[in-house]
Tab-separated table of C-alpha atoms in Angstrom:
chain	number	residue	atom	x	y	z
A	30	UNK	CA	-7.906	-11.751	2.851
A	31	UNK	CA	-9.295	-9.483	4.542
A	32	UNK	CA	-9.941	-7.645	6.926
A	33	UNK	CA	-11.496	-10.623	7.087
A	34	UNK	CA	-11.443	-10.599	10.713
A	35	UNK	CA	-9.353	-7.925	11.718
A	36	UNK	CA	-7.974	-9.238	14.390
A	37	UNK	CA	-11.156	-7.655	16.448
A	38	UNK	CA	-11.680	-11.367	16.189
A	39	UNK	CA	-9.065	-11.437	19.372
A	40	UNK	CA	-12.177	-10.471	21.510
A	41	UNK	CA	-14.650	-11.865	19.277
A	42	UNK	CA	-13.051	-15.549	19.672
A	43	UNK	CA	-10.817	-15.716	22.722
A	44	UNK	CA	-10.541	-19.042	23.521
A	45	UNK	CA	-12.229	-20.275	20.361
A	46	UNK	CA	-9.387	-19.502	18.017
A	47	UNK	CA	-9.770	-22.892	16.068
A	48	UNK	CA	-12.681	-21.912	14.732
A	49	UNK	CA	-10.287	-19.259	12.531
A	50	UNK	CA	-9.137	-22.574	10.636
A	51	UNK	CA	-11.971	-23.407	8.196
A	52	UNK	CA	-11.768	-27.139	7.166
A	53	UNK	CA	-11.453	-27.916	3.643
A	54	UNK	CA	-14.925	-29.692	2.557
A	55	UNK	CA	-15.174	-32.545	0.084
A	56	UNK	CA	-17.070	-31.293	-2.949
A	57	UNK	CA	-20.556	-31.703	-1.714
A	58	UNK	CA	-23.891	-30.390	-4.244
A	59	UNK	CA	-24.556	-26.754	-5.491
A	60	UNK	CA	-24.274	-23.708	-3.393
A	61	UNK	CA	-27.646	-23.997	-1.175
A	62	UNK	CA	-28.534	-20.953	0.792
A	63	UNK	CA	-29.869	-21.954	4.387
A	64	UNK	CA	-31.094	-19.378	7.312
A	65	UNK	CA	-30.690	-19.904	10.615
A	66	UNK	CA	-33.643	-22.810	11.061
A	67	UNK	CA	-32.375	-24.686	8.386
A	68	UNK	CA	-35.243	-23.352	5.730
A	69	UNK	CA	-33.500	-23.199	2.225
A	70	UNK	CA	-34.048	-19.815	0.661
A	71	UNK	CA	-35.034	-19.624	-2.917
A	72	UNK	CA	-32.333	-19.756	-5.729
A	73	UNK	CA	-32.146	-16.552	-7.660
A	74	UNK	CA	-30.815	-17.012	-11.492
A	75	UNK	CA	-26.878	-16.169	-11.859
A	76	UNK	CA	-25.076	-18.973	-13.118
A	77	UNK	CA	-21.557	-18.917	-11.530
A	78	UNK	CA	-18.669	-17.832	-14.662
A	79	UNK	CA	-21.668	-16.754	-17.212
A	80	UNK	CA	-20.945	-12.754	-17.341
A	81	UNK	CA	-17.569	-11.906	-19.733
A	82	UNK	CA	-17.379	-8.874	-17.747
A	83	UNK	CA	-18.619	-5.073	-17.054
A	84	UNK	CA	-17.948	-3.309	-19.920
A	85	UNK	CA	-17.064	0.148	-20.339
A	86	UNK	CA	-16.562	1.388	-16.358
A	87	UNK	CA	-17.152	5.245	-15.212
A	88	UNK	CA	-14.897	7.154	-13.250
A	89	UNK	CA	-16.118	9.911	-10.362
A	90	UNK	CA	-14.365	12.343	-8.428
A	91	UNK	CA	-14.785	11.720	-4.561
A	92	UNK	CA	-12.767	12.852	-1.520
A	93	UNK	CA	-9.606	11.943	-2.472
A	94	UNK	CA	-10.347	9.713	-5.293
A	95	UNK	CA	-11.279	9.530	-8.673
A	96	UNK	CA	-13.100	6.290	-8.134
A	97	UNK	CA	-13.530	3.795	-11.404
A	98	UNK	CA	-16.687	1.514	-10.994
A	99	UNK	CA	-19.103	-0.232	-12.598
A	100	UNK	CA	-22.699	0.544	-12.579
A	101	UNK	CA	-25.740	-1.650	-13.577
A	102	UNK	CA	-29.678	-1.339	-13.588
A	103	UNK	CA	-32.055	1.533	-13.598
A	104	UNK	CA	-31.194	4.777	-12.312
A	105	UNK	CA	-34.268	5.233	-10.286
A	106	UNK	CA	-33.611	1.981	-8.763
A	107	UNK	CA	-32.836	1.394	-5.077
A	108	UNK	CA	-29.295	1.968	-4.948
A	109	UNK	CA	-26.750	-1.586	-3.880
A	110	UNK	CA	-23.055	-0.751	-3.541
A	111	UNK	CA	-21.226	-3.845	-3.714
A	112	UNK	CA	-17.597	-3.704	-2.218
A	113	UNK	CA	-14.568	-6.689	-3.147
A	114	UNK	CA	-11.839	-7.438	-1.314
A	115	UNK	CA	-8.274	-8.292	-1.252
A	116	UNK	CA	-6.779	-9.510	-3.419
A	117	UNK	CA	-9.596	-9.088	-5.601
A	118	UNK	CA	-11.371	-6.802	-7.857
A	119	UNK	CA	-14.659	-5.603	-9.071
A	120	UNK	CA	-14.997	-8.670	-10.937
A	121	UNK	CA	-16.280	-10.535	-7.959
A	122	UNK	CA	-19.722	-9.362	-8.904
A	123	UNK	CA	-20.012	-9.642	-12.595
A	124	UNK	CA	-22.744	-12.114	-12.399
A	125	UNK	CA	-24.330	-10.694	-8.985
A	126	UNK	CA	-24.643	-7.701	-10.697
A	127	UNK	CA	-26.208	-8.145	-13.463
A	128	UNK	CA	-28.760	-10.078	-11.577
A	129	UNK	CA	-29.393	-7.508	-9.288
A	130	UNK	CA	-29.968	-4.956	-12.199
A	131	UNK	CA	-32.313	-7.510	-14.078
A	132	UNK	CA	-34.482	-7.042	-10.845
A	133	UNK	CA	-34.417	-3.361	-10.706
A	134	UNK	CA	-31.916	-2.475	-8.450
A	135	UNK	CA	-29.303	0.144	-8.997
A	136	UNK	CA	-26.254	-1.752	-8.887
A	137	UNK	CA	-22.676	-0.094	-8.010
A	138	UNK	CA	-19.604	-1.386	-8.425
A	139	UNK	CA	-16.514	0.463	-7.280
A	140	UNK	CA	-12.500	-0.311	-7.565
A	141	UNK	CA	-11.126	0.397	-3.972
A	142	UNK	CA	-8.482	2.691	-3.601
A	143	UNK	CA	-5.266	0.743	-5.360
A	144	UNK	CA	-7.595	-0.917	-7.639
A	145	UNK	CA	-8.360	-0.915	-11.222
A	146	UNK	CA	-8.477	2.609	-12.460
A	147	UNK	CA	-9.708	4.330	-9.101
A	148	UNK	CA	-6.443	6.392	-8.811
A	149	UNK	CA	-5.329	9.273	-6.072
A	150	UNK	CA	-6.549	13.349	-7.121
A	151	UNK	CA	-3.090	14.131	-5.427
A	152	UNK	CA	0.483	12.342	-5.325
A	153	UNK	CA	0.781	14.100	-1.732
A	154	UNK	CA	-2.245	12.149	-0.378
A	155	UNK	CA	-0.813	9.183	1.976
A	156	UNK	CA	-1.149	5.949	0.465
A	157	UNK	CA	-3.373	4.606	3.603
A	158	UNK	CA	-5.073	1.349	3.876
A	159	UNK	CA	-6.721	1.545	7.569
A	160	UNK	CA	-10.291	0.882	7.539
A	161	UNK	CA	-11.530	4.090	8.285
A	162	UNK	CA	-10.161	5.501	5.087
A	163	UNK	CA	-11.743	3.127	2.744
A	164	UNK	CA	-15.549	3.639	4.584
A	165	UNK	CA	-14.686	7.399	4.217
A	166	UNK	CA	-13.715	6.422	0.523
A	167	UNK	CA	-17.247	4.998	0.342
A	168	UNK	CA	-19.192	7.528	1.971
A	169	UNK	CA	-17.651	10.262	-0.301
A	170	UNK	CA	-18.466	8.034	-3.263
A	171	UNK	CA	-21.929	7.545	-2.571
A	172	UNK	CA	-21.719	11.722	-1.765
A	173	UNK	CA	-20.386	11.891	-5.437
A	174	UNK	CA	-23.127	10.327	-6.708
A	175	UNK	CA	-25.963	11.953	-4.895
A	176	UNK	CA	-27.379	8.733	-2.727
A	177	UNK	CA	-28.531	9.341	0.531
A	178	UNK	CA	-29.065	5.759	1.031
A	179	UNK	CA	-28.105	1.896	0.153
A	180	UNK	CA	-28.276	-1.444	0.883
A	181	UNK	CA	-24.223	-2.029	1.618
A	182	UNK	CA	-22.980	-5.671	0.367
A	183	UNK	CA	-19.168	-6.977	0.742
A	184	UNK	CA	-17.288	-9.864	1.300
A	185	UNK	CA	-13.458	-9.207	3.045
A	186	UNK	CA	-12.081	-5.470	2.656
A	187	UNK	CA	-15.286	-5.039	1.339
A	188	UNK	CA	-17.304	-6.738	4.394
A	189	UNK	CA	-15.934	-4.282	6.559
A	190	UNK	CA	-16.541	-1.287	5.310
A	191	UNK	CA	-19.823	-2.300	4.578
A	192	UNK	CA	-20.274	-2.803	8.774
A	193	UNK	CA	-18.213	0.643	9.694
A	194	UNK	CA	-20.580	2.371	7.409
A	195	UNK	CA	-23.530	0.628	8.653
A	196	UNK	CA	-22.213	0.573	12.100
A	197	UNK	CA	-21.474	4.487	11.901
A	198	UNK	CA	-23.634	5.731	8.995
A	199	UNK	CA	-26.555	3.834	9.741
A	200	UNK	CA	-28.659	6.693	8.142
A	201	UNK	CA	-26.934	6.237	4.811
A	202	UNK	CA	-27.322	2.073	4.692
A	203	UNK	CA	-30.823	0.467	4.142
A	204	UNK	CA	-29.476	-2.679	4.948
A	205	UNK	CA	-26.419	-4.580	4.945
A	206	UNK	CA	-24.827	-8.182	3.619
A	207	UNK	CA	-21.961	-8.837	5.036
A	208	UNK	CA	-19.400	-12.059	4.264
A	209	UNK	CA	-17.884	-13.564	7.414
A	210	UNK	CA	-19.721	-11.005	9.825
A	211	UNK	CA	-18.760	-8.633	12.016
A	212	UNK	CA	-15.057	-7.103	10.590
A	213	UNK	CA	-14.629	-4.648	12.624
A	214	UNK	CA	-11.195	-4.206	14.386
A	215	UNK	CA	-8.978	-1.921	16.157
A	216	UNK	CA	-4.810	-1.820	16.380
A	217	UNK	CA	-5.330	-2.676	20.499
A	218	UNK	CA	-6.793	-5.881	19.910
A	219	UNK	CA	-4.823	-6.401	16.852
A	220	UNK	CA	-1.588	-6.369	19.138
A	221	UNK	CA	-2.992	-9.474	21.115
A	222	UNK	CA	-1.220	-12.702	20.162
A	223	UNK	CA	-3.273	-15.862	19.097
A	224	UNK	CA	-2.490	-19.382	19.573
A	225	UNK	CA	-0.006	-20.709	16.702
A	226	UNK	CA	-2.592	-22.567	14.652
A	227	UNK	CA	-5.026	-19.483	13.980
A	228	UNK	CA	-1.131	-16.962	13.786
A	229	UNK	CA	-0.432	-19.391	11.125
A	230	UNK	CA	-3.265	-18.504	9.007
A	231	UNK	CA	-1.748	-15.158	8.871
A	232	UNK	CA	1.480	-15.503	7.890
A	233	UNK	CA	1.496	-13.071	5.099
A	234	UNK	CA	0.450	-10.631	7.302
A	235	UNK	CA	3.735	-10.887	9.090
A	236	UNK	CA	5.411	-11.379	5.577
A	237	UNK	CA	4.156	-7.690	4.813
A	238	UNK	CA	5.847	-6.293	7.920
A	239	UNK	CA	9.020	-6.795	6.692
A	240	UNK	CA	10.823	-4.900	3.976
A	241	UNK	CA	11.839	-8.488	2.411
A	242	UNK	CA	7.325	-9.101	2.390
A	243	UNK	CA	7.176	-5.647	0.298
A	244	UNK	CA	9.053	-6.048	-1.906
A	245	UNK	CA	8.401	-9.902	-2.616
A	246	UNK	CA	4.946	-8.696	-3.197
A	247	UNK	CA	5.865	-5.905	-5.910
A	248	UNK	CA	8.198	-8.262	-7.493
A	249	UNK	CA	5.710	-11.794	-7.684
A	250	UNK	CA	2.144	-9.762	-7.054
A	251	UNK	CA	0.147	-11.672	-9.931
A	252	UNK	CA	1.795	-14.900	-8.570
A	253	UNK	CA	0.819	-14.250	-4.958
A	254	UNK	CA	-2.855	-13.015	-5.488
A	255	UNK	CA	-3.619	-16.260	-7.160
A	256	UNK	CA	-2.337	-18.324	-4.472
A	257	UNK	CA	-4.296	-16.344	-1.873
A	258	UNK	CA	-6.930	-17.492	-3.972
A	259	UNK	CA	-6.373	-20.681	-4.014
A	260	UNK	CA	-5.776	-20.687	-0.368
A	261	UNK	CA	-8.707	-18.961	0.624
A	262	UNK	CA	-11.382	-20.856	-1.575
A	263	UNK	CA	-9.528	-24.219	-2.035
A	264	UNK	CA	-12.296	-25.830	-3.450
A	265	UNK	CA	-12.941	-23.319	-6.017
A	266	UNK	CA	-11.874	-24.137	-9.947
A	267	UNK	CA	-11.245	-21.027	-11.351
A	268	UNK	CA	-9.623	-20.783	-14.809
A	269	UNK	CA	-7.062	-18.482	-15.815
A	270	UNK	CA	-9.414	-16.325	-17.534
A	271	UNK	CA	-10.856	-15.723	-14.779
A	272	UNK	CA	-7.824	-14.706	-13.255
A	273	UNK	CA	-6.432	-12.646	-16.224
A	274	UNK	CA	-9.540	-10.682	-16.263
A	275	UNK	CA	-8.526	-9.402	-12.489
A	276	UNK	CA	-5.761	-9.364	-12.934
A	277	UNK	CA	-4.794	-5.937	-14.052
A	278	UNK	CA	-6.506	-4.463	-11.744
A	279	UNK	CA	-3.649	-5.001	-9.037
A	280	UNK	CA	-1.439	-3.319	-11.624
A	281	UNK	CA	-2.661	-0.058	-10.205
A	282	UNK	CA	0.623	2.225	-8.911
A	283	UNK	CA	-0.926	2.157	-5.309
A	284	UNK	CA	-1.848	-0.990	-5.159
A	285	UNK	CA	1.254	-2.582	-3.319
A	286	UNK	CA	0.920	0.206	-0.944
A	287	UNK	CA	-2.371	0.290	-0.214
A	288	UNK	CA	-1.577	-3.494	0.783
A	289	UNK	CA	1.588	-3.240	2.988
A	290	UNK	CA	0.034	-0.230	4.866
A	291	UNK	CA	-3.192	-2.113	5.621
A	292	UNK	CA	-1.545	-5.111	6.953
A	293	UNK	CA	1.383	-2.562	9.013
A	294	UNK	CA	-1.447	-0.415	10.556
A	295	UNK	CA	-3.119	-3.251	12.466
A	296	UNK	CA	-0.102	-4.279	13.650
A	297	UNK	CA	0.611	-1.040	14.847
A	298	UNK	CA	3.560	-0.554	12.269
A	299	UNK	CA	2.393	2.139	10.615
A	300	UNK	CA	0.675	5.212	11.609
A	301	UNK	CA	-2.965	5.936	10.519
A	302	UNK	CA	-3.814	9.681	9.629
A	303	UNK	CA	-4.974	11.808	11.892
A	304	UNK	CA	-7.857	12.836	10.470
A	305	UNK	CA	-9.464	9.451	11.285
A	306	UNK	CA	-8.832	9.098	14.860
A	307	UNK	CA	-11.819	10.123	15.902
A	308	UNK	CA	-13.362	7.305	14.053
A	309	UNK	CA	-10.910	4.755	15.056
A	310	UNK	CA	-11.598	5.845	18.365
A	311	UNK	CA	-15.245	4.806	17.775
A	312	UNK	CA	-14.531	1.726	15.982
A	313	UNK	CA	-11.931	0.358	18.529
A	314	UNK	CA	-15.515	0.139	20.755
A	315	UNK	CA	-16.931	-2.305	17.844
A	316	UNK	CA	-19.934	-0.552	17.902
A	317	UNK	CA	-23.438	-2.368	17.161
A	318	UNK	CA	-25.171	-2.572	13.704
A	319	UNK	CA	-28.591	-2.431	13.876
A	320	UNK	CA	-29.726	-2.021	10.024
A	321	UNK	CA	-31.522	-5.210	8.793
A	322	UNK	CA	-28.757	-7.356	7.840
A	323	UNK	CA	-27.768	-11.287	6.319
A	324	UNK	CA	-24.428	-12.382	7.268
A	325	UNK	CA	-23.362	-15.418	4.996
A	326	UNK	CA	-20.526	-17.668	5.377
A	327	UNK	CA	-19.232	-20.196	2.804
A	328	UNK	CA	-18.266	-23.960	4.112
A	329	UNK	CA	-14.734	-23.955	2.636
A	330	UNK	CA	-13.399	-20.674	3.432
A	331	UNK	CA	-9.755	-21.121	3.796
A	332	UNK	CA	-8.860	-17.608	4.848
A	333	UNK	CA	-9.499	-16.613	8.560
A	334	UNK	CA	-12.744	-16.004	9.811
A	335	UNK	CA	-15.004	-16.051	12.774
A	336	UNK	CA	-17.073	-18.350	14.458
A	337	UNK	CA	-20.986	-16.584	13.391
A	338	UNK	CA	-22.068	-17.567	16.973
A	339	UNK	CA	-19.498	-15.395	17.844
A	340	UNK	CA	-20.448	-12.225	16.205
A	341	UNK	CA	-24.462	-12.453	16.343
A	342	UNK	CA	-24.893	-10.400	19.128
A	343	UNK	CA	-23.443	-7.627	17.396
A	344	UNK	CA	-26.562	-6.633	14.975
A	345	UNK	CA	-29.078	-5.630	17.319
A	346	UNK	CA	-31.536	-4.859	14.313
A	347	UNK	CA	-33.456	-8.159	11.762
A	348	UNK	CA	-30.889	-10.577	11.745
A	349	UNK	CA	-30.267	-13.491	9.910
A	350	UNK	CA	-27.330	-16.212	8.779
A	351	UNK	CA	-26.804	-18.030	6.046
A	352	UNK	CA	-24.141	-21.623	5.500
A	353	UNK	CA	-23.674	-21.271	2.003
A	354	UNK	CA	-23.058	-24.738	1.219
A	355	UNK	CA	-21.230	-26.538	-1.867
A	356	UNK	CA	-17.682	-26.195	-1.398
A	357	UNK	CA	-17.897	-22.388	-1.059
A	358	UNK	CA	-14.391	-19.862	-0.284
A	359	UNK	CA	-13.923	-17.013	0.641
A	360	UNK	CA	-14.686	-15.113	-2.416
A	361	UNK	CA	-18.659	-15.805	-1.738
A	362	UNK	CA	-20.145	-13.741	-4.086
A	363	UNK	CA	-18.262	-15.329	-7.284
A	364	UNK	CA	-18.630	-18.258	-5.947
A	365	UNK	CA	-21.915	-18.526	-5.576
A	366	UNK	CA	-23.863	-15.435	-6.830
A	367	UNK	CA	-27.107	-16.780	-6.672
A	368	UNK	CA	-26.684	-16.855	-2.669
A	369	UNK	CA	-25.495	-13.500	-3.117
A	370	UNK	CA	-28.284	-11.699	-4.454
A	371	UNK	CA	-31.028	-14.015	-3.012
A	372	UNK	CA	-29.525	-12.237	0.063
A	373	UNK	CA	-29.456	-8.786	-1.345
A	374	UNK	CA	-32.897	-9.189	-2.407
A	375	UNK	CA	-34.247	-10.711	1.014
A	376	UNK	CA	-32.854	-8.042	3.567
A	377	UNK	CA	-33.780	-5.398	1.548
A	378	UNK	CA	-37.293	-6.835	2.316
A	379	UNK	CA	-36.442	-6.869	6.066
């Protein structure tokens, strides 16, 4: 539940820290896509829970990884990588993906590092979860796989790396969809306290700094993914198929590690790796994006999140918002896929 704001959110809102509580909805109709005036945008055709799954993944070597991921749609098609979250898994696309593919896109789905079968090339390699090691993780995928350029998607995790790759690599990104906006963070604003009510929202974070938060999360981990989920996207009904299908992707050795370090590093309780201070030196400036990008934002997310009138002045390039309406969490694009790709589809035509 992400990076969902990391804390850069302590600039980004200021006084405004309510709006980090979203309000549980009533149920309302199906997930409508709306831009900024108000226009609806046309429905593309996933149906929500319809895909059984991927099928047979591949695996790549890349940087420090050998990355397991999904991948959908023509080969000479323009390339989409599509990044999930936490607690989450690739799964959060199997019916975006497919739709993309069905419209000639070249779809890419990779497990983050302590995901699924994406596994470390070396046991000596720290177990890091700042965000500059995950957009390096997805530059040197993309590397692995010979594209020079994509149009970035992600929701969470996944949201920000999409903007520090975008943000930093704008060469490499042909446009960008980004969940809940501008992610970006840095361990200085991070160590700014918030008012109670938005603190409260992350209480596992502060669960995690303790050695007691560790190892409750290795011991219950299955148990405490799905009530992030629930938490986060109270208004969605998943089945527990749908959660035993991701769920053995947080069986992965580094998973719980991945997690705790994450959650210590923007606290400034663990140490990030050297190698990456120079671009956490860049990204404590939250730099600008200005590739053509759709930020959407569900109207029941339950995890923390920004205000968008708070983050719109950071994409300086085509810009646009979308209020996914219909009872919509924070996992957006299994929630409502067709908003999803309609918003692939439309920035790439930015």
């Amino acid at each position: 539940m992400s990076e969902t704001i990391d804390l850069h959110r302590r600039r980004l809102v200021g006084a405004g820290a309510a709006i980090l509580a979203a309000a549980p909805l009533g149920l309302a109709s199906p997930a409508v896509a709306q831009t900024r005036d108000g226009a609806p945008a046309s429905p593309p055709d996933p149906i929500r829970g319809t895909q059984p799954g991927f099928g047979p993944l591949k695996q790549v070597a890349a940087g420090d990884l050998d990355i397991g991921y999904a991948e959908l749609g023509p080969a000479g098609g323009t390339p989409v990588l599509l990044l999930h979250g936490w607690p989450y898994d690739i799964h959060s696309y199997v019916d975006v993906a497919p739709a993309l593919a069905r419209a000639g896109y070249r779809v890419l789905v990779p497990s983050l590092r302590g995901y699924g079968s994406t596994r470390f090339l070396s046991a000596a390699t720290p177990r890091n979860g700042q965000q500059a090691a995950l957009a390096v993780d997805a530059l040197r995928f993309l590397d692995a796989l010979g594209i020079a350029r994509t149009i970035v998607a992600g929701y969470d995790w996944g949201a920000r790396t999409a903007d520090i790759l975008a943000a930093l690599w704008p060469e490499r990104c042909k446009a960008l969809v980004s969940v809940s906006g501008y992610l970006i963070g840095s361990q200085a604003l991070n160590a700014k306290p918030l008012p109670p009510r938005a603190e409260l929202q992350w209480w596992y974070q502060f669960y995690f700094a303790t050695e007691r938060g560790r190892e409750g999360y290795a011991r219950n981990t299955r148990d405490f993914v799905r009530l992030i989920w629930e938490l986060a996207s109270p208004q969605w009904r998943f089945d527990d198929a749908t959660f035993d299908r991701s769920a053995p992707a947080f069986d992965n050795p580094d998973h719980v590690a991945i997690t705790i370090h994450n959650y210590r590093w923007r606290l400034g309780l663990a140490e990030g790796e050297a190698r990456y201070a120079e671009l956490e030196t860049r990204l404590a400036a939250l730099p600008p994006i200005a590739v053509p990008t759709i930020t959407l934002e569900g109207d029941a997310n339950g995890a923390p999140h920004p205000d968008p009138a708070v983050y719109a002045k950071k994409f300086t390039g085509r810009y646009a918002h979308r209020l996914i309406t219909g009872g919509i969490g924070h996992n957006l694009p299994q929630e409502a896929p067709q908003a999803f790709v309609q918003a692939v589809v439309d920035v790439d035509g930015f």
